[in-house]
PDB file of C-alpha atoms in Angstrom:
ATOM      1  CA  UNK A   1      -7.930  44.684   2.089  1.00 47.00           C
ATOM      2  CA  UNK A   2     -11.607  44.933   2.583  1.00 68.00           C
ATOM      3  CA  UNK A   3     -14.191  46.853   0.606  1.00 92.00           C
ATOM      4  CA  UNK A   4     -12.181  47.047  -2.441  1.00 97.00           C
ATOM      5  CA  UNK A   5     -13.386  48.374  -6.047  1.00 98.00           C
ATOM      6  CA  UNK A   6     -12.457  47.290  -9.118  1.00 98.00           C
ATOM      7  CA  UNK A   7     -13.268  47.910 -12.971  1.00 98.00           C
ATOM      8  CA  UNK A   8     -13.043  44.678 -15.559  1.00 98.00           C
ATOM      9  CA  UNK A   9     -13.631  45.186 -19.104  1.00 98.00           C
ATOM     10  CA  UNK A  10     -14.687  42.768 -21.604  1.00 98.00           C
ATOM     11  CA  UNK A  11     -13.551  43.922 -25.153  1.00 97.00           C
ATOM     12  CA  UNK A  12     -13.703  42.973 -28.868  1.00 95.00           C
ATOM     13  CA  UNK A  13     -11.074  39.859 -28.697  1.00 95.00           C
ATOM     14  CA  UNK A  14     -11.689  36.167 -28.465  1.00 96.00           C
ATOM     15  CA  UNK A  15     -10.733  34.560 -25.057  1.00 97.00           C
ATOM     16  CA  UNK A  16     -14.103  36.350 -22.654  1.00 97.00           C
ATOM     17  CA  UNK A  17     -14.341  32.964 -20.950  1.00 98.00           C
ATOM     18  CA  UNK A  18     -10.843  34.252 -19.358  1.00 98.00           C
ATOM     19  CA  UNK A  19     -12.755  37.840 -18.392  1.00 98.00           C
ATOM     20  CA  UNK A  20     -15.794  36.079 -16.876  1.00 98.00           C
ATOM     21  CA  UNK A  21     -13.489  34.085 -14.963  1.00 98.00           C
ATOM     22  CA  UNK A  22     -11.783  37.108 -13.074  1.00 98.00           C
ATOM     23  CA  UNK A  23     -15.120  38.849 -12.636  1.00 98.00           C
ATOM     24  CA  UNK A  24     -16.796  35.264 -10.830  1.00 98.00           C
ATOM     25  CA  UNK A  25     -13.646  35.779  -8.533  1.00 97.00           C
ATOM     26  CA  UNK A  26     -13.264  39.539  -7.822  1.00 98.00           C
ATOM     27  CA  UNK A  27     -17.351  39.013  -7.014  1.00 97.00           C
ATOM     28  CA  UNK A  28     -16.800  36.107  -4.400  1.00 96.00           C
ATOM     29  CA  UNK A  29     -13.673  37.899  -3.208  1.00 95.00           C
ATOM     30  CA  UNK A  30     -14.509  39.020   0.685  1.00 94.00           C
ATOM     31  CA  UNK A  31     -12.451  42.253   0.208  1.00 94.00           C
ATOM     32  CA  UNK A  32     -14.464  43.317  -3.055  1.00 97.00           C
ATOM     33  CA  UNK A  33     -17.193  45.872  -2.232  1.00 97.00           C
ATOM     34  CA  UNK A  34     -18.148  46.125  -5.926  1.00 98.00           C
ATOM     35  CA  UNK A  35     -17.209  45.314  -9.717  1.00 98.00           C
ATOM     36  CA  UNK A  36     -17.745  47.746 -12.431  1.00 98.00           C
ATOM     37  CA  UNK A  37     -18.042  45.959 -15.330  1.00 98.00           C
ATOM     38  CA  UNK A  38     -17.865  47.389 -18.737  1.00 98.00           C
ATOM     39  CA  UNK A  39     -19.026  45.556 -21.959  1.00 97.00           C
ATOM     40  CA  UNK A  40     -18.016  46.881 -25.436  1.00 96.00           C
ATOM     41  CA  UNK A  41     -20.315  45.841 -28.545  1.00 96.00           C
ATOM     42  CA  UNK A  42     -18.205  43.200 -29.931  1.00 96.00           C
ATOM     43  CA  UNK A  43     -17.258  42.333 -26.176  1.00 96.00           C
ATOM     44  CA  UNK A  44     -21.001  41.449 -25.977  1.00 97.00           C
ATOM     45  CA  UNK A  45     -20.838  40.042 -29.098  1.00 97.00           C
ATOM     46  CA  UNK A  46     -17.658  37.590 -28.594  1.00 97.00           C
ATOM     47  CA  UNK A  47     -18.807  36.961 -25.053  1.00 97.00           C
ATOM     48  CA  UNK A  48     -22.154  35.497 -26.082  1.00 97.00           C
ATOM     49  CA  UNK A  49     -20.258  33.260 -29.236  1.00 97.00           C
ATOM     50  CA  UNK A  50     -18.027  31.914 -27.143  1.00 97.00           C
ATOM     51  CA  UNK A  51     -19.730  31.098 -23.411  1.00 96.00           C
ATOM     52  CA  UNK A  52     -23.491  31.402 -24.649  1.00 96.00           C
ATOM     53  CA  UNK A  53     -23.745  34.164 -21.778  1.00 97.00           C
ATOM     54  CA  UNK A  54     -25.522  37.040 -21.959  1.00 96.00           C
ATOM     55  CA  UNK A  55     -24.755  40.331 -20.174  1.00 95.00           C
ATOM     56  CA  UNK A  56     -27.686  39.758 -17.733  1.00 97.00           C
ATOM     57  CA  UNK A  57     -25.816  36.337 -17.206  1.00 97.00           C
ATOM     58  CA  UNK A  58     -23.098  37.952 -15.534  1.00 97.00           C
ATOM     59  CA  UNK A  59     -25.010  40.478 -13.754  1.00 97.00           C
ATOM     60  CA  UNK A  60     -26.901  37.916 -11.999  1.00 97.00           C
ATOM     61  CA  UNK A  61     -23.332  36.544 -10.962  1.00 97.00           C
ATOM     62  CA  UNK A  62     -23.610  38.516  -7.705  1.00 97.00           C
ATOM     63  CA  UNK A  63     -24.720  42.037  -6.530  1.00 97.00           C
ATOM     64  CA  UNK A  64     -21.569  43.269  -6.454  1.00 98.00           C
ATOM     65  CA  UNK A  65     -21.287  43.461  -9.970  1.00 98.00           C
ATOM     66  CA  UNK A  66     -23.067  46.875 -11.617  1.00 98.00           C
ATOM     67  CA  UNK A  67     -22.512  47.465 -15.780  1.00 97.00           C
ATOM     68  CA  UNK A  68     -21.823  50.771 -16.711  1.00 97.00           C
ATOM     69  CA  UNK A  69     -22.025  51.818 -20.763  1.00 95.00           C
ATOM     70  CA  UNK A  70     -19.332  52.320 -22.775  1.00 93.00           C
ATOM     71  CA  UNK A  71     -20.678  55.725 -23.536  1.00 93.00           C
ATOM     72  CA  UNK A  72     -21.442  57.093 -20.348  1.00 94.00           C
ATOM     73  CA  UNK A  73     -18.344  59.163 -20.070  1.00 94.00           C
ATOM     74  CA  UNK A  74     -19.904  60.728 -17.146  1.00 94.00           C
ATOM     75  CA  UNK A  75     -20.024  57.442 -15.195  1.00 97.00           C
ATOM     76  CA  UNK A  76     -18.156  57.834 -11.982  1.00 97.00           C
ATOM     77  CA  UNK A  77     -14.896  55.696 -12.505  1.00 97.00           C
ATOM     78  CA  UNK A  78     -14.528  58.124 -15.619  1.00 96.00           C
ATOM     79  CA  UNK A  79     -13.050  61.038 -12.623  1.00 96.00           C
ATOM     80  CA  UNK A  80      -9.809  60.737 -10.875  1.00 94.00           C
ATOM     81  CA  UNK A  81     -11.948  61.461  -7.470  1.00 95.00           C
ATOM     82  CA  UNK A  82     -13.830  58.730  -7.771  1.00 94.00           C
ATOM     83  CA  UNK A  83     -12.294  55.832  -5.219  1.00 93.00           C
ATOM     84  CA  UNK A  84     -11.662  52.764  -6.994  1.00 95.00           C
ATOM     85  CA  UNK A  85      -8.500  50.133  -6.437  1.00 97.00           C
ATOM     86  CA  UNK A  86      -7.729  49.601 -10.035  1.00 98.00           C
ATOM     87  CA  UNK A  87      -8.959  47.863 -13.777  1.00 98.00           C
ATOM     88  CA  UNK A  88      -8.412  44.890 -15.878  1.00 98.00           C
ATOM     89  CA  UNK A  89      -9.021  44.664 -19.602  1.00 98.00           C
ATOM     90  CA  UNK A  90      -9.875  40.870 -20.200  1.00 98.00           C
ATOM     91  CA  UNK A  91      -9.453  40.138 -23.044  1.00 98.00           C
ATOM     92  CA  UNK A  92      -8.153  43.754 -24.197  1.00 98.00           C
ATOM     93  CA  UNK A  93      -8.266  43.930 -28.211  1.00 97.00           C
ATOM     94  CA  UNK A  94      -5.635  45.607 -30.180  1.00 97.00           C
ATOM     95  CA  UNK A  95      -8.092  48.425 -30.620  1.00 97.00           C
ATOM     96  CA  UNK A  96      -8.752  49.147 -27.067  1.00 97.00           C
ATOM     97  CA  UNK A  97      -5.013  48.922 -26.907  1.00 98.00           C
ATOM     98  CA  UNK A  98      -4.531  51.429 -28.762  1.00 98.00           C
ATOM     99  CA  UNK A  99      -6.722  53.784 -27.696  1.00 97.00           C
ATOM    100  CA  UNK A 100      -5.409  53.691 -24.282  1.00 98.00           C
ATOM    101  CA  UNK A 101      -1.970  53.742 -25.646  1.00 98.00           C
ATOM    102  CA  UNK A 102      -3.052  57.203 -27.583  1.00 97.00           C
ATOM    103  CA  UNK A 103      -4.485  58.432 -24.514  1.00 94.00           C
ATOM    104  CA  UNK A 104      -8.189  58.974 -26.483  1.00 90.00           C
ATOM    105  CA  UNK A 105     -11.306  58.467 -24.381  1.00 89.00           C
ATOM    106  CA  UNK A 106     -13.640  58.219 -26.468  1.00 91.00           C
ATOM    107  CA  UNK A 107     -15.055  55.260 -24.396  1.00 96.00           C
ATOM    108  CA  UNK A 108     -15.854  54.386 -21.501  1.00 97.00           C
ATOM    109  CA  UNK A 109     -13.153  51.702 -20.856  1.00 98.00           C
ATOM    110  CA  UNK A 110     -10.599  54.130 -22.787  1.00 97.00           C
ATOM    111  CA  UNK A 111     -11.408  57.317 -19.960  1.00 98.00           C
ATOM    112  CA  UNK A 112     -11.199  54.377 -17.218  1.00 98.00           C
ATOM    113  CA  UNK A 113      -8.049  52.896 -17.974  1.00 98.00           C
ATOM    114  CA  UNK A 114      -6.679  56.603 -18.495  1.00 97.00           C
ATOM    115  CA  UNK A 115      -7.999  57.289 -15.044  1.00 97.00           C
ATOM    116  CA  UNK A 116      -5.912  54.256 -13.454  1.00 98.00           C
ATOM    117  CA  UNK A 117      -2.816  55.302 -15.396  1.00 98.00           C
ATOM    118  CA  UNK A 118      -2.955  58.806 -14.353  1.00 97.00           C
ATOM    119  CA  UNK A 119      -3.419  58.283 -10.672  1.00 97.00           C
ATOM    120  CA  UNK A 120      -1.321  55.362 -10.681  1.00 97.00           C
ATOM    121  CA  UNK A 121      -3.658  52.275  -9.779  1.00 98.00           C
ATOM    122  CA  UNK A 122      -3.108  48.802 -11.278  1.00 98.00           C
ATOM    123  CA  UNK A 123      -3.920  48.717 -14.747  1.00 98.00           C
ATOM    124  CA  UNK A 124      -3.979  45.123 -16.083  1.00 98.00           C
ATOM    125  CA  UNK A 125      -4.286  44.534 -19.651  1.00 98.00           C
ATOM    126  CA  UNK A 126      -4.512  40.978 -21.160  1.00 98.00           C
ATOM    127  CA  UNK A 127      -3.785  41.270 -24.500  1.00 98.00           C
ATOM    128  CA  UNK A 128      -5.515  39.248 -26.971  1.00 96.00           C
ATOM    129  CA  UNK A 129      -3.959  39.290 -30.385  1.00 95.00           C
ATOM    130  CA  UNK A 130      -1.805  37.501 -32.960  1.00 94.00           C
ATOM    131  CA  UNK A 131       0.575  37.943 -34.718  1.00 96.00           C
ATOM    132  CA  UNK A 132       1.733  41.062 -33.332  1.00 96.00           C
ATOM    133  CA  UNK A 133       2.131  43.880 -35.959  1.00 97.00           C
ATOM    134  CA  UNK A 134       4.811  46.544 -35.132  1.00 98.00           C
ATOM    135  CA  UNK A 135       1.953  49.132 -34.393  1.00 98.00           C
ATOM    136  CA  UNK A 136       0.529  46.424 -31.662  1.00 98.00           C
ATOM    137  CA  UNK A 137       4.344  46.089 -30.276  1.00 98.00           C
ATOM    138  CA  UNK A 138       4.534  49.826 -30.430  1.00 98.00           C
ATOM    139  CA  UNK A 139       1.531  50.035 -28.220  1.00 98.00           C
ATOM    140  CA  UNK A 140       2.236  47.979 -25.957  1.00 98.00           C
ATOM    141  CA  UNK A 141       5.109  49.546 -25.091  1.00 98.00           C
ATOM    142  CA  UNK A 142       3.917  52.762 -24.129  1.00 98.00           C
ATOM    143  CA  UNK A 143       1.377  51.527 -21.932  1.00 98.00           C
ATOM    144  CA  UNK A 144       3.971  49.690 -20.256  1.00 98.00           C
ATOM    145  CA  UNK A 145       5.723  52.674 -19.966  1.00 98.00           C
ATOM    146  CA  UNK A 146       3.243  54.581 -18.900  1.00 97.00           C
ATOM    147  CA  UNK A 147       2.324  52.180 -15.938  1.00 98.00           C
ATOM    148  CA  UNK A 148      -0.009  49.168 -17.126  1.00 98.00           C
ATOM    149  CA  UNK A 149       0.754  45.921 -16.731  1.00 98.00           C
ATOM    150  CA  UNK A 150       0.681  44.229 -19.849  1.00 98.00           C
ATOM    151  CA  UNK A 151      -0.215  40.401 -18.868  1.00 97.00           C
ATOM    152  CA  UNK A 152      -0.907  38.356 -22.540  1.00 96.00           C
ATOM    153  CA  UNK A 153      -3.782  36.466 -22.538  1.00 95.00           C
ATOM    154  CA  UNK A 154      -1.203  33.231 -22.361  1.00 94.00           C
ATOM    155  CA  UNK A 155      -2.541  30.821 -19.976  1.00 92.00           C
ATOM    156  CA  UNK A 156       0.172  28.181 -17.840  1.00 89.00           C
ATOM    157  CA  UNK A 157       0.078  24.519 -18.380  1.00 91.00           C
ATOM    158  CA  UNK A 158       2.703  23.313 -16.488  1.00 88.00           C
ATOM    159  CA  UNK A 159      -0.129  22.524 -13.460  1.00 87.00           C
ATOM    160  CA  UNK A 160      -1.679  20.061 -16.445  1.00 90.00           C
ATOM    161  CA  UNK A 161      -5.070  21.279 -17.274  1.00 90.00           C
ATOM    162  CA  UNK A 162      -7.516  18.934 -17.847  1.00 94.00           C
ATOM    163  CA  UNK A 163     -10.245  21.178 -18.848  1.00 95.00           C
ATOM    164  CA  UNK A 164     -10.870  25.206 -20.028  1.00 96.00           C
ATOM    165  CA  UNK A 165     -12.104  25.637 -16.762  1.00 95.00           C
ATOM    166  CA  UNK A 166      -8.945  25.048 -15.370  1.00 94.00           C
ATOM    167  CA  UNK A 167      -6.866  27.219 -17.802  1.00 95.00           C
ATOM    168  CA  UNK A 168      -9.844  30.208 -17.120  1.00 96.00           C
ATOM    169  CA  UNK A 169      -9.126  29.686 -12.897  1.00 95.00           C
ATOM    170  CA  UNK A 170      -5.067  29.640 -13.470  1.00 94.00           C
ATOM    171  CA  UNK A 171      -5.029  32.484 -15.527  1.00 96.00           C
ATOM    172  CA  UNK A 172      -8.002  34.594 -12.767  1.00 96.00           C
ATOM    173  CA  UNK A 173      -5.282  33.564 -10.054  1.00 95.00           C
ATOM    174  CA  UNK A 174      -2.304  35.504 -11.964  1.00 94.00           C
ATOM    175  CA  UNK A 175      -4.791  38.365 -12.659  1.00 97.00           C
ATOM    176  CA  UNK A 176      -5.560  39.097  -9.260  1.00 96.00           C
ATOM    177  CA  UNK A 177      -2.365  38.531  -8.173  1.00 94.00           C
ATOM    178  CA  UNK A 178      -1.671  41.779  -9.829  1.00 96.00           C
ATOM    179  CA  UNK A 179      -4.398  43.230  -8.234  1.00 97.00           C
ATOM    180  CA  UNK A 180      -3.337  42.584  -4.769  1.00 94.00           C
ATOM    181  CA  UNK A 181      -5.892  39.900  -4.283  1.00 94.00           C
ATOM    182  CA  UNK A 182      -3.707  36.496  -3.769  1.00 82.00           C
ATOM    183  CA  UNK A 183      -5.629  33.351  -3.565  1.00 80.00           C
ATOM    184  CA  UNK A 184      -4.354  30.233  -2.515  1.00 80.00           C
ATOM    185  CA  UNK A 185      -4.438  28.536  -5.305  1.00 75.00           C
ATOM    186  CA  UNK A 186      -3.048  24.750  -5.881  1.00 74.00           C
ATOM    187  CA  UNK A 187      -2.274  25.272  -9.477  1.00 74.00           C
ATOM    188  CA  UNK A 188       0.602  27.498  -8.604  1.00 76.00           C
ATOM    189  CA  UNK A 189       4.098  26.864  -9.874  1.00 77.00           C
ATOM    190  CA  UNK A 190       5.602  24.471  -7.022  1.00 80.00           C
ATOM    191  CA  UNK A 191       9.018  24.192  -7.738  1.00 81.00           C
TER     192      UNK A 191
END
C-alpha cells in the first residue's frame, strides 16, 4: 500500500472545501508518494470564494502535492504508461462530466480521467449539481458504465455534524475508501 499516486481535481462546482479535504488526507496518508493536483479556472475561482485559499495554499499543504495545468496535455498522468493508482474529481461539474462522459480531452483533467477509465484504475467522481437535467443523468450513466464511480457530492449526517469540518472529513473518509485507502474513522456508520 505504500508509495501510492494519485490525481484530485478541483473543478468549476461549488463544494471545493470537500476537494481540499481529500487532498489534506491523501497528503498525510503514509502510503501516498505524491498528489497530482489539477485546478481548472473556475475550480480556482470557486475554491478561493468559498475557503479564501489560494492555489499556493494548497501547495504548501505538503510536498507531496505537485499542480499540473489543465493544458499541459503532455503532462505525464496524460499517458497510459505513466504509473499512477487512480483520480478523483472533487467537486466534478456537469461540464467536466460531460466531457469525460464524451470521451474529449481537451483538458487536462478530461485526458486524465480518460487515462484511469481506459486502464481501469479508480475513477471517483463527486458530482456537484442540481437539479439533474436528463443530459446530466445521461452522463452519468455512461461513465458509470464505462468504469467510474460516480459518488454525489452528498455528505452523511447520521454521525451528527457539528461543524463543515466534520461533513468535509466524513465525506474524505468515503472518498478514499474508494481509493483503497481506509482510515479508521469514528464517524463511520455503527450500526
Amino acid at each position: 500500500m505504500s508509495n501510492k499516486r494519485f490525481t484530485l481535481a478541483i473543478t468549476g462546482a461549488t463544494g471545493s472545501a470537500f476537494g481540499v479535504a481529500v487532498l489534506r488526507r491523501l497528503a498525510e496518508n503514509p502510503g501516498v508518494e505524491q498528489v497530482s493536483l489539477l485546478l481548472t479556472p473556475t475550480g480556482r475561482r470557486c475554491l478561493e470564494d468559498e475557503t479564501e485559499l489560494t492555489q499556493e495554499d494548497l501547495l504548501a499543504i505538503s510536498p507531496k502535492v505537485r499542480h499540473l495545468y489543465e493544458n499541459d496535455l503532455g503532462a505525464d498522468i496524460s499517458s497510459g504508461s505513466h504509473r499512477q493508482d487512480g483520480m478523483v474529481v472533487l467537486p466534478c461539474s456537469a461540464g467536466t462530466l460531460g466531457r469525460i462522459a464524451s470521451g474529449t480531452s481537451e483538458n487536462l483533467v478530461a485526458r486524465a480521467a480518460d487515462v484511469c477509465l481506459k486502464e481501469r484504475l479508480p475513477l471517483v467522481l463527486c458530482v456537484r449539481e442540481t437539479p439533474l437535467n436528463r443530459i446530466h443523468l445521461e452522463n452519468l450513466l455512461r461513465v458509470n458504465d464505462s468504469g467510474a464511480l460516480v459518488m454525489p457530492l452528498m455528505p452523511s449526517f447520521y454521525h451528527r455534524p457539528e461543524t463543515l469540518e466534520d461533513l468535509y472529513e466524513a465525506f474524505a473518509t468515503r472518498v478514499l475508501d474508494r481509493l483503497g485507502l481506509a482510515e479508521e474513522d469514528g464517524r463511520r456508520w455503527k450500526g
